[in-house]
Each structure stands twice: as structure tokens, then as C-alpha cells.
Amino acid sequence: MTDRYAVVGNPIGHSKSPLIHAEFARQTGQDLSYEALLAPLDGFVATIEHFFAAGGKGLNVTVPFKQEAWRFATPNISVRAAVAQAVNTLKLDASGQIFGDNTDGLGLVRDLMVNLNFPLKGKRILLMGAGGAARGVLLPLLLEQPSDLVVANRTPQKARDVIELINDHLPVAQFNGFDKAATHMTASNYDDLNQKFDLVINATSASLSDALPPLPEGVFAPDSLAYDMMYGKGLTPFLEFARQQGAARLADGLGMLVEQAAESFFLWRGARPDTAPVIELLKSR
Ligand code: ATR
């Protein structure tokens, strides 16, 4: 029987996930359907409970429900979802329980390390933003052992809270060969940034309103990569600023979108799709 999956959000009409997962299913020969599900703003839990009661196997969760999905699935969640306080993937497990995970950070790390050939070990990383998007990628970035991981936010207390949250979870998390002391992790506001970075990631929602985070000049190291987790036609204000500031490479979040989908697909189906042709397909549309 065809297994049923969906992405749930509000709005959901423009989601690329149905196309991405249809391509993954075709590539790997998996018998599944994947649809877009609009949940009323006050009806997320009812929508997903109905979906699973009707035989659904797994869901992706998008704006604005990732935090509600985290609350719904807790305590049956991964450590990275606990640090993110956000769940983007729900899976009906073998015992009939719903498991929550967050594949956004792995998606970003894979896009950086595999697609963009940008190793993270020993690198100086600036992560801008301290909302759900930033929390979602923090632990997978840290596990790659950069030398510095600075979280900058307009409201610096939120950046401090995010770092405290990750420190709270690290003692319970077991990760192979991970050395917490290898990374100098700090919170900052934008004005106090006075070092250069190899990688600057925009995890704020500023690009959504065509705004630029108040990044000072001179933060891009000569070989640096500027990465905006948003994607769209043309450069975001952040990528345009990075270009003017001499960042060597610019990337938007399209690769991350496809890679987080591939991680969800792998979690559900145990099969790893080839992401490169799907990224190319989306670029061409
Ligand atoms: P998301 O889930 O997309 O991360 P969020 O939780 O509302 O959304 O967080 C938005 C993030 O973008 C916050 O870090 C916010 O900074 P503040 O905490 O200081 O509000 C950041 N942000 C939004 N617009 C911004 C802008 N124009 N410049 C800088 N940061 C911005």
C-alpha cells in the first residue's frame, strides 16, 4: 500500500516539499505519496492527529508550527530537536508512537560540507539570529567542531539564552569524539563584533522583509563564505552586503532546503536520495 506523508504549515501553497519528495520517491523507487496540508492557525494538533489516525506515516512541519510540533512530540524527540525547541519532522515509529526530530541543522551542515565543499572543523563561524531558525542549526554546527561559534542577535539576551540551552543539553548528549572545549562559543550583539569570520550565516528573518541585520563592516575573512538560510531570486540584502564586503563565496538556502528534506526522507524510509539533481531542478524553475 502507498505510504502517506505530507508537509503541514500555514500558509502552505508555495511549499516546494511535495515536488522535492516526489523526486526523491521516484529516484529511490519508494511507494509513497506526499501532499501539502494546510492547518488552521489554531488547529495544528487536530490536523496532525487526524492525519496519523487516518494511517499517515510521517510529516514535515513548517512555519508557524515547528514549536508546537516540538511540544506535541516531547519527550519522544531527538537531542537536536530538544536544543532547537523545534521539530520539522514527525515519524510514526514501530511502537505506534510519534517521534519528533529536527533535520534543518543537518541539512545546513550537509549543504556546507558536501555541496559547497566547505569543511567546518577549526573554522570561525558567525551565526546571526537567535530565533527558531538559529536554534535549529546550532547543535549540528557545534558538532563539526569549529574553533569559534559566535551567536549574534539584536536582542543579546536571546543569544545568551540559546547558548545556555545548548550547554544544558550537552551533558546528556553522547556524541562520538565530540570535544566541547574545541569550540569557543559566545553570545554577542552586532556592535561588539570585532573579529573576522570564515563563515557568516544569516539565520535571522530579516531577508523576509528585505532588511539587513546591523552587521558591522570588516567581519568577512578573505576566503569567507556568506550563507543566507533564505532563498529566492537574486541576492538577499545580506548577500549583497557580503559581496560588497569582499566575501569570497555567496550561497542561499536552497541547498539546505533540499538537504533537510533528504534527511527527513532518510529518517522515514532508510533510503538516501541523490540531492544534486533535485537542487538543479529547483534552480531551473
Ligand atoms: P525564526 O523562527 O525564523 O528564527 P523568530 O523566532 O521570530 O523567527 O526569530 C527571528 C530572528 O530574526 C530573531 O533573532 C530576530 O532578532 P531579535 O531577537 O533581536 O528580534 C531576528 N531578526 C528579525 N529581523 C531582523 C533584522 N531586521 N535585523 C536583525 N535581526 C533580525
Coordinates of N, CA, C and O in Angstrom, one line a residue, residues 39-174:
A39 N -3.0 23.7 7.8 CA -3.7 23.5 9.1 C -4.1 24.9 9.5 O -3.4 25.9 9.3
P40 N -5.3 25.0 10.1 CA -5.8 26.3 10.7 C -4.8 26.7 11.7 O -4.2 25.9 12.4
L41 N -4.6 28.0 11.9 CA -3.6 28.5 12.9 C -3.9 28.0 14.3 O -2.9 27.8 15.1
D42 N -5.1 27.8 14.6 CA -5.5 27.2 15.9 C -5.8 25.8 15.9 O -6.4 25.2 16.8
G43 N -5.4 25.1 14.8 CA -5.8 23.7 14.7 C -4.7 22.8 14.2 O -4.9 21.7 13.6
F44 N -3.4 23.1 14.7 CA -2.3 22.2 14.2 C -2.4 20.8 14.8 O -2.4 19.8 14.1
V45 N -2.6 20.7 16.1 CA -2.6 19.3 16.7 C -3.8 18.5 16.2 O -3.6 17.3 15.9
A46 N -5.0 19.1 16.0 CA -6.1 18.4 15.5 C -5.8 17.9 14.1 O -6.1 16.7 13.7
T47 N -5.1 18.7 13.3 CA -4.8 18.3 11.9 C -3.8 17.1 11.9 O -4.1 16.2 11.1
I48 N -2.8 17.2 12.7 CA -1.8 16.1 12.6 C -2.4 14.8 13.3 O -2.1 13.7 12.8
E49 N -3.2 15.0 14.3 CA -3.7 13.8 14.9 C -4.7 13.1 13.9 O -4.7 11.8 13.8
H50 N -5.4 13.8 13.2 CA -6.3 13.3 12.2 C -5.5 12.6 11.1 O -5.8 11.5 10.6
F51 N -4.4 13.2 10.7 CA -3.5 12.7 9.6 C -3.0 11.3 10.1 O -3.0 10.3 9.3
F52 N -2.4 11.2 11.3 CA -1.9 9.9 11.7 C -3.0 8.9 12.0 O -2.8 7.7 11.7
A53 N -4.1 9.3 12.5 CA -5.2 8.4 12.8 C -5.7 7.8 11.4 O -6.2 6.6 11.4
A54 N -5.6 8.5 10.3 CA -6.0 8.0 9.0 C -5.0 7.2 8.4 O -5.1 6.9 7.2
G55 N -3.9 6.9 9.1 CA -2.9 6.0 8.5 C -1.6 6.7 8.0 O -0.7 6.0 7.5
G56 N -1.5 8.0 8.2 CA -0.3 8.7 7.7 C 1.0 8.2 8.4 O 0.9 7.8 9.6
K57 N 2.1 8.2 7.7 CA 3.3 7.7 8.3 C 4.3 8.7 8.8 O 5.1 8.5 9.7
G58 N 4.2 9.9 8.2 CA 5.2 10.9 8.6 C 4.9 12.3 8.1 O 4.2 12.4 7.1
L59 N 5.3 13.3 8.8 CA 5.0 14.7 8.4 C 6.3 15.6 8.5 O 7.1 15.4 9.4
N60 N 6.4 16.5 7.6 CA 7.3 17.7 7.8 C 6.4 18.8 8.3 O 5.2 18.9 8.0
V61 N 7.0 19.6 9.2 CA 6.3 20.7 9.8 C 7.0 22.0 9.4 O 8.2 22.1 9.6
T62 N 6.2 23.0 9.0 CA 6.9 24.2 8.7 C 6.2 25.4 9.4 O 5.3 25.2 10.2
V63 N 6.6 26.6 9.0 CA 6.1 27.8 9.6 C 4.5 27.8 9.7 O 3.9 27.5 8.7
P64 N 3.9 28.2 10.8 CA 4.5 28.6 12.1 C 4.4 27.5 13.1 O 4.3 27.9 14.3
F65 N 4.5 26.3 12.8 CA 4.1 25.2 13.7 C 5.3 24.4 14.3 O 5.0 23.4 15.0
K66 N 6.5 24.8 14.0 CA 7.6 23.9 14.4 C 7.7 23.8 15.9 O 8.1 22.8 16.5
Q67 N 7.4 24.9 16.6 CA 7.5 24.9 18.1 C 6.3 24.1 18.7 O 6.5 23.3 19.7
E68 N 5.2 24.2 18.1 CA 4.0 23.4 18.6 C 4.3 21.9 18.4 O 3.9 21.1 19.2
A69 N 4.9 21.6 17.2 CA 5.3 20.2 17.0 C 6.3 19.7 18.0 O 6.2 18.5 18.4
W70 N 7.2 20.5 18.4 CA 8.2 20.1 19.5 C 7.4 19.8 20.8 O 7.7 18.8 21.4
R71 N 6.5 20.7 21.1 CA 5.7 20.5 22.4 C 4.9 19.2 22.3 O 4.8 18.4 23.2
F72 N 4.3 19.0 21.1 CA 3.5 17.8 20.9 C 4.3 16.5 21.0 O 3.8 15.6 21.6
A73 N 5.5 16.5 20.4 CA 6.2 15.2 20.4 C 7.1 15.0 21.7 O 7.4 13.8 22.0
T74 N 7.4 16.0 22.4 CA 8.2 15.9 23.6 C 7.5 14.9 24.6 O 6.3 15.1 24.8
P75 N 8.2 14.0 25.2 CA 9.6 13.8 25.3 C 10.2 12.8 24.2 O 11.4 12.5 24.3
N76 N 9.4 12.4 23.3 CA 9.9 11.4 22.3 C 10.5 12.2 21.1 O 10.0 12.2 20.0
I77 N 11.6 12.8 21.4 CA 12.3 13.7 20.4 C 13.8 13.5 20.5 O 14.3 12.9 21.5
S78 N 14.5 13.9 19.4 CA 16.0 13.8 19.4 C 16.6 14.9 20.2 O 15.9 15.9 20.5
V79 N 17.9 14.8 20.5 CA 18.6 15.8 21.3 C 18.6 17.1 20.4 O 18.4 18.2 20.9
R80 N 18.8 16.9 19.1 CA 18.9 18.2 18.3 C 17.6 18.9 18.3 O 17.5 20.1 18.2
A81 N 16.5 18.2 18.3 CA 15.2 18.8 18.4 C 15.0 19.5 19.7 O 14.3 20.5 19.8
A82 N 15.5 18.9 20.8 CA 15.4 19.4 22.1 C 16.2 20.8 22.2 O 15.7 21.7 22.7
V83 N 17.4 20.8 21.6 CA 18.1 22.0 21.6 C 17.4 23.1 20.7 O 17.4 24.3 21.1
A84 N 16.9 22.7 19.6 CA 16.2 23.6 18.7 C 14.9 24.1 19.3 O 14.4 25.1 18.9
Q85 N 14.3 23.3 20.2 CA 13.0 23.6 20.7 C 12.0 23.7 19.5 O 11.1 24.6 19.5
A86 N 12.3 22.9 18.5 CA 11.5 23.0 17.2 C 11.6 21.6 16.6 O 12.7 21.0 16.6
V87 N 10.5 21.2 16.0 CA 10.5 19.9 15.3 C 10.0 20.2 13.9 O 9.0 20.8 13.6
N88 N 10.8 19.7 12.9 CA 10.4 19.8 11.5 C 10.0 18.5 10.9 O 9.6 18.4 9.7
T89 N 10.2 17.4 11.6 CA 9.9 16.0 11.1 C 9.2 15.2 12.2 O 9.8 15.1 13.3
L90 N 8.1 14.6 11.8 CA 7.4 13.7 12.7 C 7.3 12.3 12.0 O 7.1 12.3 10.8
K91 N 7.6 11.3 12.8 CA 7.6 10.0 12.2 C 6.8 9.0 13.2 O 7.0 9.0 14.4
L92 N 5.9 8.2 12.6 CA 5.3 7.2 13.3 C 6.2 6.1 13.5 O 6.7 5.5 12.5
D93 N 6.6 5.8 14.8 CA 7.7 4.7 14.9 C 7.0 3.3 15.1 O 5.8 3.2 15.1
A94 N 7.9 2.3 15.2 CA 7.4 0.9 15.1 C 6.4 0.6 16.3 O 5.5 -0.2 16.1
S95 N 6.5 1.3 17.4 CA 5.6 1.1 18.5 C 4.4 1.9 18.5 O 3.6 1.9 19.4
G96 N 4.2 2.6 17.4 CA 3.0 3.4 17.2 C 3.0 4.8 17.8 O 2.1 5.6 17.8
Q97 N 4.3 5.1 18.4 CA 4.4 6.5 19.0 C 4.9 7.4 17.9 O 5.6 7.0 16.9
I98 N 4.7 8.7 18.1 CA 5.1 9.7 17.2 C 6.5 10.3 17.7 O 6.5 10.8 18.8
F99 N 7.5 10.2 16.8 CA 8.8 10.7 17.2 C 9.1 12.0 16.5 O 8.8 12.2 15.3
G100 N 9.7 13.0 17.2 CA 10.0 14.3 16.6 C 11.5 14.5 16.4 O 12.3 14.2 17.3
D101 N 11.8 15.0 15.3 CA 13.2 15.3 15.0 C 13.3 16.7 14.4 O 12.3 17.3 13.9
N102 N 14.6 17.2 14.2 CA 14.8 18.4 13.5 C 16.0 18.2 12.6 O 17.1 18.0 13.0
T103 N 15.7 18.2 11.3 CA 16.7 17.9 10.3 C 17.3 19.2 9.6 O 18.1 19.1 8.8
D104 N 16.8 20.4 10.1 CA 17.3 21.6 9.5 C 18.8 21.8 9.6 O 19.5 22.2 8.7
G105 N 19.3 21.5 10.8 CA 20.8 21.7 11.0 C 21.6 20.8 10.2 O 22.6 21.2 9.6
L106 N 21.2 19.5 10.2 CA 22.0 18.5 9.4 C 21.9 19.0 7.9 O 22.9 18.8 7.2
G107 N 20.8 19.5 7.5 CA 20.6 19.9 6.1 C 21.6 21.0 5.8 O 22.2 21.0 4.7
L108 N 21.7 22.0 6.7 CA 22.7 23.1 6.5 C 24.1 22.5 6.5 O 24.9 22.9 5.6
V109 N 24.4 21.7 7.4 CA 25.8 21.2 7.5 C 26.1 20.4 6.2 O 27.2 20.5 5.7
R110 N 25.2 19.6 5.8 CA 25.5 18.8 4.5 C 25.6 19.7 3.3 O 26.5 19.5 2.5
D111 N 24.8 20.8 3.3 CA 24.9 21.7 2.1 C 26.3 22.4 2.2 O 27.0 22.5 1.2
L112 N 26.7 22.8 3.4 CA 28.0 23.5 3.5 C 29.2 22.5 3.2 O 30.0 22.8 2.4
M113 N 29.1 21.3 3.8 CA 30.3 20.5 3.7 C 30.4 19.6 2.5 O 31.5 19.4 1.9
V114 N 29.2 19.2 2.0 CA 29.2 18.3 0.8 C 29.0 19.1 -0.5 O 29.9 19.1 -1.4
N115 N 27.9 19.9 -0.5 CA 27.6 20.6 -1.8 C 28.6 21.7 -2.0 O 29.0 22.0 -3.1
L116 N 28.9 22.5 -1.0 CA 29.8 23.7 -1.1 C 31.2 23.4 -0.8 O 32.1 24.3 -0.9
N117 N 31.5 22.1 -0.4 CA 32.9 21.7 -0.1 C 33.5 22.7 0.9 O 34.7 23.1 0.7
F118 N 32.9 23.0 2.0 CA 33.3 23.9 3.0 C 33.4 23.2 4.3 O 32.5 23.2 5.1
P119 N 34.6 22.6 4.7 CA 34.8 21.9 5.9 C 34.6 22.9 7.1 O 35.0 24.1 7.0
L120 N 34.0 22.5 8.2 CA 33.7 23.4 9.3 C 34.7 23.3 10.5 O 34.8 24.2 11.3
K121 N 35.4 22.2 10.5 CA 36.3 22.0 11.6 C 37.4 23.1 11.7 O 38.0 23.4 10.7
G122 N 37.5 23.7 12.9 CA 38.5 24.7 13.1 C 38.2 26.1 12.5 O 39.0 27.0 12.5
K123 N 37.0 26.2 11.9 CA 36.6 27.5 11.3 C 36.0 28.4 12.3 O 35.4 28.0 13.3
R124 N 36.0 29.7 12.0 CA 35.4 30.8 12.8 C 34.0 31.1 12.2 O 33.9 31.5 11.1
I125 N 33.0 30.7 13.0 CA 31.6 30.9 12.4 C 30.8 32.0 13.2 O 30.8 32.0 14.4
L126 N 30.2 32.8 12.4 CA 29.2 33.8 13.0 C 27.8 33.4 12.6 O 27.5 33.2 11.4
L127 N 27.0 33.1 13.6 CA 25.6 32.8 13.3 C 24.7 34.0 13.7 O 24.7 34.3 14.9
M128 N 24.0 34.6 12.8 CA 23.2 35.7 13.1 C 21.8 35.3 13.4 O 21.2 34.6 12.5
G129 N 21.2 35.7 14.5 CA 19.9 35.4 14.9 C 19.8 34.4 16.0 O 20.8 33.7 16.3
A130 N 18.8 34.5 16.8 CA 18.6 33.6 18.0 C 17.2 33.1 18.1 O 16.7 32.8 19.2
G131 N 16.5 33.1 17.0 CA 15.1 32.5 17.0 C 15.1 31.1 16.6 O 16.2 30.4 16.7
G132 N 14.0 30.5 16.2 CA 13.9 29.1 15.9 C 14.8 28.7 14.8 O 15.4 27.6 14.9
A133 N 15.0 29.5 13.8 CA 15.9 29.1 12.7 C 17.3 28.9 13.2 O 18.0 27.9 12.8
A134 N 17.8 29.8 14.0 CA 19.2 29.7 14.6 C 19.3 28.5 15.5 O 20.3 27.7 15.4
R135 N 18.3 28.4 16.4 CA 18.4 27.2 17.4 C 18.4 25.9 16.6 O 19.1 25.0 17.0
G136 N 17.7 25.9 15.5 CA 17.6 24.6 14.7 C 18.9 24.1 14.2 O 19.1 22.9 13.9
V137 N 19.9 25.1 13.9 CA 21.1 24.6 13.3 C 22.3 24.6 14.3 O 23.4 24.2 13.9
L138 N 22.1 25.1 15.5 CA 23.2 25.3 16.4 C 24.0 24.0 16.8 O 25.2 24.0 16.7
L139 N 23.3 23.0 17.2 CA 24.0 21.8 17.6 C 24.7 21.1 16.5 O 25.9 20.8 16.6
P140 N 24.1 20.9 15.3 CA 24.8 20.3 14.2 C 26.1 21.1 13.8 O 27.1 20.5 13.5
L141 N 26.0 22.4 13.9 CA 27.2 23.2 13.6 C 28.3 23.0 14.7 O 29.4 22.7 14.3
L142 N 27.9 23.0 15.9 CA 28.8 22.8 17.0 C 29.5 21.4 16.9 O 30.7 21.3 17.2
L143 N 28.7 20.4 16.5 CA 29.3 19.0 16.5 C 30.4 18.9 15.4 O 31.2 18.0 15.4
E144 N 30.5 19.8 14.5 CA 31.6 19.8 13.5 C 32.8 20.5 14.0 O 33.8 20.6 13.3
Q145 N 32.8 21.0 15.3 CA 33.9 21.5 16.0 C 34.6 22.7 15.3 O 35.8 22.6 15.0
P146 N 33.9 23.7 15.0 CA 34.5 25.0 14.6 C 35.4 25.5 15.7 O 35.2 25.1 16.9
S147 N 36.3 26.4 15.5 CA 37.1 27.0 16.6 C 36.3 28.0 17.3 O 36.5 28.1 18.5
D148 N 35.5 28.8 16.6 CA 34.7 29.8 17.2 C 33.2 29.7 16.7 O 33.1 29.5 15.5
L149 N 32.3 29.8 17.6 CA 30.9 29.9 17.2 C 30.3 31.0 17.9 O 30.0 30.9 19.1
V150 N 30.1 32.2 17.2 CA 29.5 33.3 17.9 C 28.1 33.5 17.4 O 27.8 33.5 16.2
V151 N 27.2 33.6 18.4 CA 25.8 33.8 18.0 C 25.5 35.3 18.3 O 25.6 35.8 19.4
A152 N 25.2 36.1 17.2 CA 24.9 37.5 17.4 C 23.4 37.7 17.2 O 22.8 37.2 16.3
N153 N 22.9 38.6 18.0 CA 21.5 38.9 17.9 C 21.2 40.4 18.3 O 22.0 40.9 19.2
R154 N 20.2 41.0 17.7 CA 19.8 42.4 18.1 C 19.5 42.4 19.6 O 19.9 43.3 20.3
T155 N 18.8 41.4 20.1 CA 18.5 41.3 21.5 C 19.5 40.3 22.1 O 19.2 39.1 22.0
P156 N 20.6 40.8 22.7 CA 21.6 39.8 23.0 C 21.2 38.8 24.1 O 21.8 37.7 24.1
Q157 N 20.3 39.1 24.9 CA 19.8 38.2 25.9 C 19.3 36.9 25.3 O 19.6 35.8 25.7
K158 N 18.7 37.0 24.1 CA 18.2 35.8 23.4 C 19.4 35.0 22.9 O 19.3 33.7 22.9
A159 N 20.4 35.6 22.5 CA 21.6 34.8 22.1 C 22.2 34.1 23.3 O 22.7 33.0 23.2
R160 N 22.3 34.8 24.4 CA 22.8 34.1 25.6 C 21.9 33.0 26.0 O 22.4 31.9 26.4
D161 N 20.6 33.1 25.9 CA 19.7 32.0 26.3 C 19.9 30.8 25.4 O 19.8 29.7 25.8
V162 N 20.2 31.1 24.1 CA 20.4 30.0 23.2 C 21.6 29.2 23.5 O 21.6 27.9 23.5
I163 N 22.6 29.9 23.9 CA 23.9 29.2 24.3 C 23.7 28.4 25.6 O 24.2 27.3 25.8
E164 N 23.0 29.0 26.5 CA 22.7 28.3 27.8 C 21.9 27.0 27.5 O 22.2 26.0 28.1
L165 N 21.0 27.1 26.6 CA 20.1 26.0 26.3 C 21.0 24.8 25.7 O 20.8 23.7 26.1
I166 N 21.9 25.2 24.9 CA 22.8 24.1 24.3 C 23.7 23.6 25.4 O 23.9 22.3 25.4
N167 N 24.2 24.4 26.2 CA 25.1 23.9 27.3 C 24.3 23.0 28.3 O 24.8 22.0 28.7
D168 N 23.0 23.3 28.5 CA 22.2 22.5 29.3 C 22.0 21.1 28.7 O 21.9 20.1 29.5
H169 N 22.0 21.0 27.4 CA 21.7 19.7 26.8 C 23.0 18.9 26.5 O 22.9 17.7 26.4
L170 N 24.1 19.5 26.5 CA 25.3 18.8 26.1 C 25.7 17.7 27.0 O 26.1 16.6 26.6
P171 N 25.6 17.8 28.4 CA 26.0 16.7 29.2 C 25.2 15.5 29.0 O 25.7 14.4 29.2
V172 N 23.9 15.6 28.6 CA 23.1 14.4 28.4 C 23.3 13.8 27.0 O 23.0 12.7 26.7
A173 N 23.9 14.6 26.2 CA 24.0 14.1 24.8 C 25.4 13.4 24.6 O 26.4 13.8 25.1
Q174 N 25.3 12.2 24.0 CA 26.5 11.4 23.8 C 26.9 11.5 22.3 O 26.1 11.1 21.4

